[in-house]
């Protein structure tokens, strides 16, 4: 391809600068008579890891399912992927990739209709990061679950970070979801990593 002219590059840069970040608006109906609702944030489940406590997750899933007014959000690392060149061991996998995506859809099916969205974490993104294939299992899962719902609900893919407007009855709350950054080993390190996100975000809830 021929090099672009300065004028063409300028037009390209102006187009990039004019783009606005898209957020998600989620309408959260509150049942009549309900005094409160709860947002349950689930993160770092790490399915496929032999230490994953699915028994605890199942109790939480059933708790959410028994309370139709509640909603939940999966904040990344639902899967525990590893490649031969990534961090982690492929030898610790307890299931194949195609099996685990199908399993996650089956497991959350009873409460998918209560899901605000599913985010991608660094573990979820290893296949794309290390193999450069332009694919991640979380987006695949959301597409699959939405298709199987036959128009009853949509499972939103949140990516690594997303702005969400929660419309709860007559109130709107601004939520900023972020999977997190910097593998902090201490409570202070985690707080500092979170502070970096909070200081650059205008939201009611991070």
PDB file of C-alpha atoms in Angstrom:
ATOM      1  CA  UNK A   1       0.000   0.000   0.000  1.00  0.00           C
ATOM      2  CA  UNK A   2       1.114   3.538  -0.676  1.00  0.00           C
ATOM      3  CA  UNK A   3       1.902   5.775   2.311  1.00  0.00           C
ATOM      4  CA  UNK A   4      -0.967   8.070   3.283  1.00  0.00           C
ATOM      5  CA  UNK A   5      -0.597  11.775   2.635  1.00  0.00           C
ATOM      6  CA  UNK A   6      -0.461  14.207   5.575  1.00  0.00           C
ATOM      7  CA  UNK A   7      -3.975  15.351   4.652  1.00  0.00           C
ATOM      8  CA  UNK A   8      -5.256  11.764   4.753  1.00  0.00           C
ATOM      9  CA  UNK A   9      -3.553  11.129   8.071  1.00  0.00           C
ATOM     10  CA  UNK A  10      -5.024  14.355   9.482  1.00  0.00           C
ATOM     11  CA  UNK A  11      -8.531  13.295   8.452  1.00  0.00           C
ATOM     12  CA  UNK A  12      -7.897   9.884  10.016  1.00  0.00           C
ATOM     13  CA  UNK A  13      -6.696  11.402  13.302  1.00  0.00           C
ATOM     14  CA  UNK A  14      -9.680  13.770  13.436  1.00  0.00           C
ATOM     15  CA  UNK A  15     -12.018  10.819  12.985  1.00  0.00           C
ATOM     16  CA  UNK A  16     -10.308   8.973  15.848  1.00  0.00           C
ATOM     17  CA  UNK A  17     -10.502  12.044  18.085  1.00  0.00           C
ATOM     18  CA  UNK A  18     -14.235  12.462  17.431  1.00  0.00           C
ATOM     19  CA  UNK A  19     -15.114   8.998  18.687  1.00  0.00           C
ATOM     20  CA  UNK A  20     -16.904   8.767  22.018  1.00  0.00           C
ATOM     21  CA  UNK A  21     -16.699   5.853  24.396  1.00  0.00           C
ATOM     22  CA  UNK A  22     -19.875   3.824  24.399  1.00  0.00           C
ATOM     23  CA  UNK A  23     -21.420   2.791  27.683  1.00  0.00           C
ATOM     24  CA  UNK A  24     -24.179   0.355  28.553  1.00  0.00           C
ATOM     25  CA  UNK A  25     -27.597   1.377  29.845  1.00  0.00           C
ATOM     26  CA  UNK A  26     -29.189  -1.339  31.934  1.00  0.00           C
ATOM     27  CA  UNK A  27     -32.849  -1.034  32.985  1.00  0.00           C
ATOM     28  CA  UNK A  28     -33.328  -2.737  36.348  1.00  0.00           C
ATOM     29  CA  UNK A  29     -37.020  -3.190  37.197  1.00  0.00           C
ATOM     30  CA  UNK A  30     -37.809  -3.200  40.905  1.00  0.00           C
ATOM     31  CA  UNK A  31     -40.701  -5.451  41.977  1.00  0.00           C
ATOM     32  CA  UNK A  32     -43.569  -3.669  43.681  1.00  0.00           C
ATOM     33  CA  UNK A  33     -43.105  -3.662  47.428  1.00  0.00           C
ATOM     34  CA  UNK A  34     -39.354  -4.303  47.324  1.00  0.00           C
ATOM     35  CA  UNK A  35     -37.464  -2.062  49.752  1.00  0.00           C
ATOM     36  CA  UNK A  36     -34.038  -2.668  48.229  1.00  0.00           C
ATOM     37  CA  UNK A  37     -32.167  -4.486  45.506  1.00  0.00           C
ATOM     38  CA  UNK A  38     -28.623  -5.838  45.478  1.00  0.00           C
ATOM     39  CA  UNK A  39     -25.892  -6.005  42.877  1.00  0.00           C
ATOM     40  CA  UNK A  40     -23.745  -9.115  43.389  1.00  0.00           C
ATOM     41  CA  UNK A  41     -20.253  -8.801  41.917  1.00  0.00           C
ATOM     42  CA  UNK A  42     -18.587 -12.113  41.053  1.00  0.00           C
ATOM     43  CA  UNK A  43     -14.981 -12.131  39.928  1.00  0.00           C
ATOM     44  CA  UNK A  44     -11.986 -14.420  39.426  1.00  0.00           C
ATOM     45  CA  UNK A  45     -13.883 -17.703  39.468  1.00  0.00           C
ATOM     46  CA  UNK A  46     -11.115 -19.367  37.418  1.00  0.00           C
ATOM     47  CA  UNK A  47     -13.064 -22.317  36.037  1.00  0.00           C
ATOM     48  CA  UNK A  48     -10.640 -25.025  34.850  1.00  0.00           C
ATOM     49  CA  UNK A  49      -8.405 -24.488  37.872  1.00  0.00           C
ATOM     50  CA  UNK A  50      -8.378 -27.577  40.130  1.00  0.00           C
ATOM     51  CA  UNK A  51      -8.817 -25.314  43.181  1.00  0.00           C
ATOM     52  CA  UNK A  52     -11.977 -23.626  41.844  1.00  0.00           C
ATOM     53  CA  UNK A  53     -14.741 -23.870  44.480  1.00  0.00           C
ATOM     54  CA  UNK A  54     -17.753 -24.519  42.276  1.00  0.00           C
ATOM     55  CA  UNK A  55     -19.655 -25.732  45.349  1.00  0.00           C
ATOM     56  CA  UNK A  56     -19.507 -22.240  46.876  1.00  0.00           C
ATOM     57  CA  UNK A  57     -20.359 -20.628  43.547  1.00  0.00           C
ATOM     58  CA  UNK A  58     -23.374 -22.911  43.202  1.00  0.00           C
ATOM     59  CA  UNK A  59     -24.731 -21.744  46.566  1.00  0.00           C
ATOM     60  CA  UNK A  60     -24.336 -18.126  45.469  1.00  0.00           C
ATOM     61  CA  UNK A  61     -26.027 -18.857  42.139  1.00  0.00           C
ATOM     62  CA  UNK A  62     -28.995 -20.436  43.910  1.00  0.00           C
ATOM     63  CA  UNK A  63     -29.172 -17.517  46.374  1.00  0.00           C
ATOM     64  CA  UNK A  64     -29.425 -15.086  43.455  1.00  0.00           C
ATOM     65  CA  UNK A  65     -31.988 -17.272  41.687  1.00  0.00           C
ATOM     66  CA  UNK A  66     -34.243 -17.298  44.738  1.00  0.00           C
ATOM     67  CA  UNK A  67     -34.330 -13.476  44.699  1.00  0.00           C
ATOM     68  CA  UNK A  68     -35.642 -12.228  41.319  1.00  0.00           C
ATOM     69  CA  UNK A  69     -35.016  -8.563  42.233  1.00  0.00           C
ATOM     70  CA  UNK A  70     -31.259  -9.100  42.514  1.00  0.00           C
ATOM     71  CA  UNK A  71     -28.757  -8.683  39.697  1.00  0.00           C
ATOM     72  CA  UNK A  72     -25.190  -9.867  39.262  1.00  0.00           C
ATOM     73  CA  UNK A  73     -22.125  -8.958  37.245  1.00  0.00           C
ATOM     74  CA  UNK A  74     -19.154 -11.187  36.430  1.00  0.00           C
ATOM     75  CA  UNK A  75     -16.040  -9.042  36.641  1.00  0.00           C
ATOM     76  CA  UNK A  76     -13.557 -11.065  34.610  1.00  0.00           C
ATOM     77  CA  UNK A  77     -11.491 -14.238  34.890  1.00  0.00           C
ATOM     78  CA  UNK A  78     -14.463 -16.549  34.744  1.00  0.00           C
ATOM     79  CA  UNK A  79     -12.065 -18.883  32.944  1.00  0.00           C
ATOM     80  CA  UNK A  80      -8.512 -19.842  33.886  1.00  0.00           C
ATOM     81  CA  UNK A  81      -6.877 -20.163  30.501  1.00  0.00           C
ATOM     82  CA  UNK A  82      -3.221 -20.825  29.862  1.00  0.00           C
ATOM     83  CA  UNK A  83      -1.224 -21.464  26.718  1.00  0.00           C
ATOM     84  CA  UNK A  84       2.166 -23.093  26.309  1.00  0.00           C
ATOM     85  CA  UNK A  85       3.811 -19.663  26.164  1.00  0.00           C
ATOM     86  CA  UNK A  86       1.734 -17.838  28.812  1.00  0.00           C
ATOM     87  CA  UNK A  87       1.895 -17.608  32.559  1.00  0.00           C
ATOM     88  CA  UNK A  88       0.269 -20.640  34.177  1.00  0.00           C
ATOM     89  CA  UNK A  89       0.389 -24.326  33.391  1.00  0.00           C
ATOM     90  CA  UNK A  90      -1.615 -26.049  30.668  1.00  0.00           C
ATOM     91  CA  UNK A  91      -1.155 -29.238  32.695  1.00  0.00           C
ATOM     92  CA  UNK A  92      -3.486 -27.936  35.414  1.00  0.00           C
ATOM     93  CA  UNK A  93      -6.496 -27.701  33.129  1.00  0.00           C
ATOM     94  CA  UNK A  94      -9.426 -29.745  34.377  1.00  0.00           C
ATOM     95  CA  UNK A  95     -11.490 -29.383  31.189  1.00  0.00           C
ATOM     96  CA  UNK A  96     -11.111 -28.504  27.514  1.00  0.00           C
ATOM     97  CA  UNK A  97     -11.879 -24.986  26.350  1.00  0.00           C
ATOM     98  CA  UNK A  98     -14.963 -25.940  24.361  1.00  0.00           C
ATOM     99  CA  UNK A  99     -16.230 -27.969  27.329  1.00  0.00           C
ATOM    100  CA  UNK A 100     -15.755 -25.166  29.840  1.00  0.00           C
ATOM    101  CA  UNK A 101     -17.580 -22.558  27.729  1.00  0.00           C
ATOM    102  CA  UNK A 102     -20.525 -24.929  27.361  1.00  0.00           C
ATOM    103  CA  UNK A 103     -20.377 -25.667  31.086  1.00  0.00           C
ATOM    104  CA  UNK A 104     -20.410 -21.983  32.052  1.00  0.00           C
ATOM    105  CA  UNK A 105     -23.486 -21.385  29.895  1.00  0.00           C
ATOM    106  CA  UNK A 106     -25.213 -24.384  31.469  1.00  0.00           C
ATOM    107  CA  UNK A 107     -24.198 -23.419  35.012  1.00  0.00           C
ATOM    108  CA  UNK A 108     -25.471 -19.827  34.856  1.00  0.00           C
ATOM    109  CA  UNK A 109     -28.537 -20.575  32.726  1.00  0.00           C
ATOM    110  CA  UNK A 110     -30.926 -20.493  35.746  1.00  0.00           C
ATOM    111  CA  UNK A 111     -29.904 -16.871  36.487  1.00  0.00           C
ATOM    112  CA  UNK A 112     -28.695 -15.488  33.140  1.00  0.00           C
ATOM    113  CA  UNK A 113     -31.804 -13.293  32.988  1.00  0.00           C
ATOM    114  CA  UNK A 114     -30.520 -11.517  36.113  1.00  0.00           C
ATOM    115  CA  UNK A 115     -27.054 -10.824  34.670  1.00  0.00           C
ATOM    116  CA  UNK A 116     -26.015  -7.250  33.887  1.00  0.00           C
ATOM    117  CA  UNK A 117     -22.949  -8.400  31.987  1.00  0.00           C
ATOM    118  CA  UNK A 118     -19.799 -10.491  31.870  1.00  0.00           C
ATOM    119  CA  UNK A 119     -16.347  -8.940  31.769  1.00  0.00           C
ATOM    120  CA  UNK A 120     -13.037 -10.220  30.414  1.00  0.00           C
ATOM    121  CA  UNK A 121     -10.030 -10.601  32.664  1.00  0.00           C
ATOM    122  CA  UNK A 122      -6.370 -11.152  31.963  1.00  0.00           C
ATOM    123  CA  UNK A 123      -6.740 -14.929  32.336  1.00  0.00           C
ATOM    124  CA  UNK A 124      -9.691 -14.974  29.917  1.00  0.00           C
ATOM    125  CA  UNK A 125      -7.660 -13.038  27.372  1.00  0.00           C
ATOM    126  CA  UNK A 126      -4.535 -15.197  27.298  1.00  0.00           C
ATOM    127  CA  UNK A 127      -5.467 -17.077  24.131  1.00  0.00           C
ATOM    128  CA  UNK A 128      -5.784 -13.831  22.194  1.00  0.00           C
ATOM    129  CA  UNK A 129      -2.821 -12.167  23.896  1.00  0.00           C
ATOM    130  CA  UNK A 130      -0.336 -14.968  23.363  1.00  0.00           C
ATOM    131  CA  UNK A 131      -1.678 -16.490  20.150  1.00  0.00           C
ATOM    132  CA  UNK A 132      -2.956 -13.292  18.440  1.00  0.00           C
ATOM    133  CA  UNK A 133      -6.107 -14.948  17.141  1.00  0.00           C
ATOM    134  CA  UNK A 134      -8.576 -12.113  17.790  1.00  0.00           C
ATOM    135  CA  UNK A 135     -10.880 -14.269  19.915  1.00  0.00           C
ATOM    136  CA  UNK A 136     -11.775 -14.625  23.570  1.00  0.00           C
ATOM    137  CA  UNK A 137     -14.073 -17.128  25.282  1.00  0.00           C
ATOM    138  CA  UNK A 138     -16.068 -14.547  27.255  1.00  0.00           C
ATOM    139  CA  UNK A 139     -17.450 -12.818  24.177  1.00  0.00           C
ATOM    140  CA  UNK A 140     -18.187 -16.255  22.728  1.00  0.00           C
ATOM    141  CA  UNK A 141     -20.064 -17.219  25.911  1.00  0.00           C
ATOM    142  CA  UNK A 142     -22.159 -14.025  25.887  1.00  0.00           C
ATOM    143  CA  UNK A 143     -23.080 -14.491  22.227  1.00  0.00           C
ATOM    144  CA  UNK A 144     -23.970 -18.128  22.806  1.00  0.00           C
ATOM    145  CA  UNK A 145     -26.090 -17.470  25.913  1.00  0.00           C
ATOM    146  CA  UNK A 146     -27.909 -14.561  24.227  1.00  0.00           C
ATOM    147  CA  UNK A 147     -28.715 -16.685  21.164  1.00  0.00           C
ATOM    148  CA  UNK A 148     -30.110 -19.476  23.322  1.00  0.00           C
ATOM    149  CA  UNK A 149     -32.331 -17.017  25.198  1.00  0.00           C
ATOM    150  CA  UNK A 150     -34.395 -16.511  22.007  1.00  0.00           C
ATOM    151  CA  UNK A 151     -34.995 -12.819  22.656  1.00  0.00           C
ATOM    152  CA  UNK A 152     -35.917 -13.185  26.345  1.00  0.00           C
ATOM    153  CA  UNK A 153     -32.782 -11.368  27.518  1.00  0.00           C
ATOM    154  CA  UNK A 154     -29.308 -10.265  26.406  1.00  0.00           C
ATOM    155  CA  UNK A 155     -26.032 -11.207  28.094  1.00  0.00           C
ATOM    156  CA  UNK A 156     -23.900  -8.090  27.708  1.00  0.00           C
ATOM    157  CA  UNK A 157     -20.187  -8.454  27.023  1.00  0.00           C
ATOM    158  CA  UNK A 158     -18.388  -5.818  29.116  1.00  0.00           C
ATOM    159  CA  UNK A 159     -14.831  -6.214  27.870  1.00  0.00           C
ATOM    160  CA  UNK A 160     -12.016  -5.367  30.272  1.00  0.00           C
ATOM    161  CA  UNK A 161     -13.730  -2.148  31.403  1.00  0.00           C
ATOM    162  CA  UNK A 162     -17.125  -0.556  30.807  1.00  0.00           C
ATOM    163  CA  UNK A 163     -19.265   2.400  31.832  1.00  0.00           C
ATOM    164  CA  UNK A 164     -22.770   1.291  32.836  1.00  0.00           C
ATOM    165  CA  UNK A 165     -25.830   3.424  33.602  1.00  0.00           C
ATOM    166  CA  UNK A 166     -28.016   1.486  36.024  1.00  0.00           C
ATOM    167  CA  UNK A 167     -31.604   2.685  35.753  1.00  0.00           C
ATOM    168  CA  UNK A 168     -33.207   1.418  38.948  1.00  0.00           C
ATOM    169  CA  UNK A 169     -36.831   2.510  39.100  1.00  0.00           C
ATOM    170  CA  UNK A 170     -36.681   6.347  38.865  1.00  0.00           C
ATOM    171  CA  UNK A 171     -33.002   6.571  39.829  1.00  0.00           C
ATOM    172  CA  UNK A 172     -29.937   6.299  37.597  1.00  0.00           C
ATOM    173  CA  UNK A 173     -26.573   5.313  39.049  1.00  0.00           C
ATOM    174  CA  UNK A 174     -23.324   5.483  37.113  1.00  0.00           C
ATOM    175  CA  UNK A 175     -21.209   2.360  37.449  1.00  0.00           C
ATOM    176  CA  UNK A 176     -17.685   1.875  36.142  1.00  0.00           C
ATOM    177  CA  UNK A 177     -16.539  -1.718  35.917  1.00  0.00           C
ATOM    178  CA  UNK A 178     -12.846  -2.587  35.582  1.00  0.00           C
ATOM    179  CA  UNK A 179     -11.285  -6.021  35.987  1.00  0.00           C
ATOM    180  CA  UNK A 180      -8.301  -4.539  37.783  1.00  0.00           C
ATOM    181  CA  UNK A 181      -4.652  -4.090  37.014  1.00  0.00           C
ATOM    182  CA  UNK A 182      -1.251  -4.815  38.483  1.00  0.00           C
ATOM    183  CA  UNK A 183      -1.029  -8.145  40.336  1.00  0.00           C
ATOM    184  CA  UNK A 184      -0.752  -6.513  43.767  1.00  0.00           C
ATOM    185  CA  UNK A 185       0.377  -8.896  46.482  1.00  0.00           C
ATOM    186  CA  UNK A 186      -0.507  -6.682  49.460  1.00  0.00           C
ATOM    187  CA  UNK A 187      -3.694  -4.925  50.619  1.00  0.00           C
ATOM    188  CA  UNK A 188      -1.939  -1.575  50.186  1.00  0.00           C
ATOM    189  CA  UNK A 189      -0.928  -2.455  46.637  1.00  0.00           C
ATOM    190  CA  UNK A 190      -4.484  -3.385  45.755  1.00  0.00           C
ATOM    191  CA  UNK A 191      -5.816  -0.150  47.238  1.00  0.00           C
ATOM    192  CA  UNK A 192      -3.276   1.878  45.264  1.00  0.00           C
ATOM    193  CA  UNK A 193      -4.248   0.090  42.032  1.00  0.00           C
ATOM    194  CA  UNK A 194      -7.911   0.800  42.731  1.00  0.00           C
ATOM    195  CA  UNK A 195      -7.172   4.426  43.603  1.00  0.00           C
ATOM    196  CA  UNK A 196      -5.552   4.916  40.193  1.00  0.00           C
ATOM    197  CA  UNK A 197      -8.794   3.814  38.535  1.00  0.00           C
ATOM    198  CA  UNK A 198     -11.056   5.811  40.859  1.00  0.00           C
ATOM    199  CA  UNK A 199      -9.104   9.062  40.388  1.00  0.00           C
ATOM    200  CA  UNK A 200      -9.580   8.981  36.609  1.00  0.00           C
ATOM    201  CA  UNK A 201     -13.264   7.967  36.629  1.00  0.00           C
ATOM    202  CA  UNK A 202     -16.405   9.965  37.293  1.00  0.00           C
ATOM    203  CA  UNK A 203     -18.920   7.429  38.564  1.00  0.00           C
ATOM    204  CA  UNK A 204     -21.124   6.728  41.560  1.00  0.00           C
ATOM    205  CA  UNK A 205     -19.689   3.241  41.919  1.00  0.00           C
ATOM    206  CA  UNK A 206     -16.402   1.713  40.742  1.00  0.00           C
TER     207      UNK A 206
END
